[in-house]
Amino acid sequence: MYRRGGNHQGRGSAAAAVLCLLLLIISSENTAVHAAAAVYSIDWSFSPKVINPLANGKTFRAGDTLLFKYSPGFHNVVEVDKATYDKCGTPPAKAKVYASGSDRVTLTKGQHYFICSFAGHCKGGMKIPIFAA
């Protein structure tokens, strides 16, 4: 004989428990992603010994922030394409230029190239490639 409701209530409770567990897991993953973002301070100067080790072997992630510290009026930070980076060429008009002396750049996923566009500075070592996973 069929009994109404007896087994259906148990299935509903189990489904609700599974749904709550999934929401908890998703919420935890989002929190972990945000908590993993870091700020990396860069002493933006002519010393490749200071700049390059930061990029060599370092794993950056989308959401991490680079904090460029330098003397405004003497240096700047420009995000450029690979060709401009490789040649230390003149940045394109659309390039983002930072000039405050304390610039925060939040990384998006992919390859980034930064140079100082003051005459001779890029060729003097003020350039850094950064890859964010």
C-alpha atoms as a printed R data frame, in Angstrom:
    type eleno elety resid chain resno      x      y       z
1   ATOM     1    CA   MET     A     1  0.000  0.000   0.000
2   ATOM     2    CA   TYR     A     2  1.246  3.502  -0.857
3   ATOM     3    CA   ARG     A     3  1.911  5.891   2.016
4   ATOM     4    CA   ARG     A     4  1.748  9.504   1.185
5   ATOM     5    CA   GLY     A     5  4.575 11.878   2.104
6   ATOM     6    CA   GLY     A     6  6.744  9.544   4.144
7   ATOM     7    CA   ASN     A     7  9.718  9.191   1.807
8   ATOM     8    CA   HIS     A     8  9.340 12.492  -0.101
9   ATOM     9    CA   GLN     A     9 10.142 14.611   2.914
10  ATOM    10    CA   GLY     A    10 13.473 12.846   3.390
11  ATOM    11    CA   ARG     A    11 14.436 13.454  -0.224
12  ATOM    12    CA   GLY     A    12 13.573 17.139   0.091
13  ATOM    13    CA   SER     A    13 15.726 17.506   3.196
14  ATOM    14    CA   ALA     A    14 18.620 15.722   1.509
15  ATOM    15    CA   ALA     A    15 18.338 17.973  -1.548
16  ATOM    16    CA   ALA     A    16 18.301 21.061   0.668
17  ATOM    17    CA   ALA     A    17 21.393 19.823   2.521
18  ATOM    18    CA   VAL     A    18 23.243 19.199  -0.755
19  ATOM    19    CA   LEU     A    19 22.273 22.663  -2.022
20  ATOM    20    CA   CYS     A    20 23.531 24.288   1.196
21  ATOM    21    CA   LEU     A    21 26.801 22.354   0.941
22  ATOM    22    CA   LEU     A    22 27.316 23.456  -2.679
23  ATOM    23    CA   LEU     A    23 26.664 27.095  -1.779
24  ATOM    24    CA   LEU     A    24 29.152 26.838   1.081
25  ATOM    25    CA   ILE     A    25 31.828 25.384  -1.227
26  ATOM    26    CA   ILE     A    26 31.257 28.060  -3.879
27  ATOM    27    CA   SER     A    27 31.357 30.795  -1.241
28  ATOM    28    CA   SER     A    28 34.606 29.388   0.194
29  ATOM    29    CA   GLU     A    29 36.254 29.281  -3.248
30  ATOM    30    CA   ASN     A    30 35.364 32.924  -3.915
31  ATOM    31    CA   THR     A    31 36.761 33.946  -0.541
32  ATOM    32    CA   ALA     A    32 39.985 32.032  -1.205
33  ATOM    33    CA   VAL     A    33 40.477 33.796  -4.541
34  ATOM    34    CA   HIS     A    34 40.042 37.230  -2.971
35  ATOM    35    CA   ALA     A    35 42.209 36.375   0.021
36  ATOM    36    CA   ALA     A    36 45.037 35.200  -2.246
37  ATOM    37    CA   ALA     A    37 45.506 38.625  -3.896
38  ATOM    38    CA   ALA     A    38 48.737 40.252  -2.753
39  ATOM    39    CA   VAL     A    39 50.463 43.627  -3.042
40  ATOM    40    CA   TYR     A    40 54.055 43.657  -4.318
41  ATOM    41    CA   SER     A    41 56.107 46.809  -3.774
42  ATOM    42    CA   ILE     A    42 58.579 47.661  -6.527
43  ATOM    43    CA   ASP     A    43 61.438 50.105  -5.947
44  ATOM    44    CA   TRP     A    44 61.258 51.583  -9.450
45  ATOM    45    CA   SER     A    45 64.840 52.665 -10.166
46  ATOM    46    CA   PHE     A    46 67.786 52.087 -12.498
47  ATOM    47    CA   SER     A    47 68.860 48.947 -10.668
48  ATOM    48    CA   PRO     A    48 67.918 45.795 -12.601
49  ATOM    49    CA   LYS     A    49 69.142 43.862  -9.545
50  ATOM    50    CA   VAL     A    50 66.170 45.300  -7.643
51  ATOM    51    CA   ILE     A    51 63.538 45.097 -10.388
52  ATOM    52    CA   ASN     A    52 64.221 41.856 -12.267
53  ATOM    53    CA   PRO     A    53 64.354 39.367  -9.358
54  ATOM    54    CA   LEU     A    54 60.759 40.246  -8.571
55  ATOM    55    CA   ALA     A    55 59.655 39.013 -11.994
56  ATOM    56    CA   ASN     A    56 62.031 36.044 -12.340
57  ATOM    57    CA   GLY     A    57 60.366 32.906 -11.067
58  ATOM    58    CA   LYS     A    58 57.619 34.782  -9.225
59  ATOM    59    CA   THR     A    59 54.071 33.581  -9.716
60  ATOM    60    CA   PHE     A    60 51.664 36.490  -9.927
61  ATOM    61    CA   ARG     A    61 47.915 36.060 -10.086
62  ATOM    62    CA   ALA     A    62 45.135 38.125 -11.596
63  ATOM    63    CA   GLY     A    63 44.006 40.463  -8.833
64  ATOM    64    CA   ASP     A    64 47.503 40.962  -7.383
65  ATOM    65    CA   THR     A    65 48.613 44.587  -7.157
66  ATOM    66    CA   LEU     A    66 51.980 46.064  -8.083
67  ATOM    67    CA   LEU     A    67 52.919 49.161  -6.084
68  ATOM    68    CA   PHE     A    68 55.517 51.164  -8.010
69  ATOM    69    CA   LYS     A    69 57.491 53.514  -5.706
70  ATOM    70    CA   TYR     A    70 59.717 56.188  -7.305
71  ATOM    71    CA   SER     A    71 60.438 59.926  -7.450
72  ATOM    72    CA   PRO     A    72 57.687 61.649  -9.458
73  ATOM    73    CA   GLY     A    73 59.036 64.042 -12.059
74  ATOM    74    CA   PHE     A    74 62.150 61.871 -12.447
75  ATOM    75    CA   HIS     A    75 60.459 58.616 -13.474
76  ATOM    76    CA   ASN     A    76 57.105 57.233 -14.553
77  ATOM    77    CA   VAL     A    77 55.567 53.826 -15.198
78  ATOM    78    CA   VAL     A    78 54.016 52.990 -18.557
79  ATOM    79    CA   GLU     A    79 52.289 49.738 -19.456
80  ATOM    80    CA   VAL     A    80 53.292 48.909 -23.028
81  ATOM    81    CA   ASP     A    81 53.099 46.112 -25.596
82  ATOM    82    CA   LYS     A    82 55.896 43.570 -26.110
83  ATOM    83    CA   ALA     A    83 57.392 45.314 -29.157
84  ATOM    84    CA   THR     A    84 57.709 48.634 -27.302
85  ATOM    85    CA   TYR     A    85 59.120 46.815 -24.262
86  ATOM    86    CA   ASP     A    86 61.716 44.899 -26.300
87  ATOM    87    CA   LYS     A    87 62.941 48.013 -28.165
88  ATOM    88    CA   CYS     A    88 62.463 50.451 -25.272
89  ATOM    89    CA   GLY     A    89 60.554 52.438 -27.853
90  ATOM    90    CA   THR     A    90 58.185 55.372 -27.551
91  ATOM    91    CA   PRO     A    91 54.939 54.200 -25.953
92  ATOM    92    CA   PRO     A    92 51.822 54.392 -28.123
93  ATOM    93    CA   ALA     A    93 49.415 57.262 -27.429
94  ATOM    94    CA   LYS     A    94 46.893 54.825 -25.908
95  ATOM    95    CA   ALA     A    95 49.407 53.490 -23.339
96  ATOM    96    CA   LYS     A    96 48.505 53.958 -19.670
97  ATOM    97    CA   VAL     A    97 50.998 56.320 -17.993
98  ATOM    98    CA   TYR     A    98 51.389 56.464 -14.205
99  ATOM    99    CA   ALA     A    99 53.271 59.418 -12.717
100 ATOM   100    CA   SER     A   100 52.336 59.848  -9.032
101 ATOM   101    CA   GLY     A   101 55.415 58.164  -7.543
102 ATOM   102    CA   SER     A   102 53.221 55.680  -5.698
103 ATOM   103    CA   ASP     A   103 51.194 53.901  -8.353
104 ATOM   104    CA   ARG     A   104 49.036 50.834  -7.821
105 ATOM   105    CA   VAL     A   105 48.424 48.581 -10.810
106 ATOM   106    CA   THR     A   106 46.026 45.667 -10.334
107 ATOM   107    CA   LEU     A   107 47.005 42.825 -12.622
108 ATOM   108    CA   THR     A   108 44.608 41.172 -15.010
109 ATOM   109    CA   LYS     A   109 45.265 37.697 -16.352
110 ATOM   110    CA   GLY     A   110 48.024 37.560 -18.966
111 ATOM   111    CA   GLN     A   111 51.349 39.165 -19.852
112 ATOM   112    CA   HIS     A   112 52.147 42.750 -18.825
113 ATOM   113    CA   TYR     A   113 55.132 44.921 -19.727
114 ATOM   114    CA   PHE     A   114 56.140 48.045 -17.803
115 ATOM   115    CA   ILE     A   115 58.801 50.624 -18.671
116 ATOM   116    CA   CYS     A   116 59.889 54.102 -17.628
117 ATOM   117    CA   SER     A   117 59.410 56.331 -20.672
118 ATOM   118    CA   PHE     A   118 61.887 59.045 -19.629
119 ATOM   119    CA   ALA     A   119 64.767 59.271 -22.124
120 ATOM   120    CA   GLY     A   120 67.306 56.487 -21.564
121 ATOM   121    CA   HIS     A   121 65.609 55.059 -18.469
122 ATOM   122    CA   CYS     A   122 64.178 51.921 -20.099
123 ATOM   123    CA   LYS     A   123 67.531 51.143 -21.713
124 ATOM   124    CA   GLY     A   124 69.128 51.779 -18.317
125 ATOM   125    CA   GLY     A   125 67.113 48.901 -16.842
126 ATOM   126    CA   MET     A   126 63.815 50.456 -15.820
127 ATOM   127    CA   LYS     A   127 61.615 47.801 -17.388
128 ATOM   128    CA   ILE     A   128 59.900 44.714 -16.077
129 ATOM   129    CA   PRO     A   129 57.793 41.924 -17.599
130 ATOM   130    CA   ILE     A   130 55.077 40.432 -15.392
131 ATOM   131    CA   PHE     A   131 52.876 37.429 -16.125
132 ATOM   132    CA   ALA     A   132 49.692 36.964 -14.090
133 ATOM   133    CA   ALA     A   133 48.051 33.541 -14.105
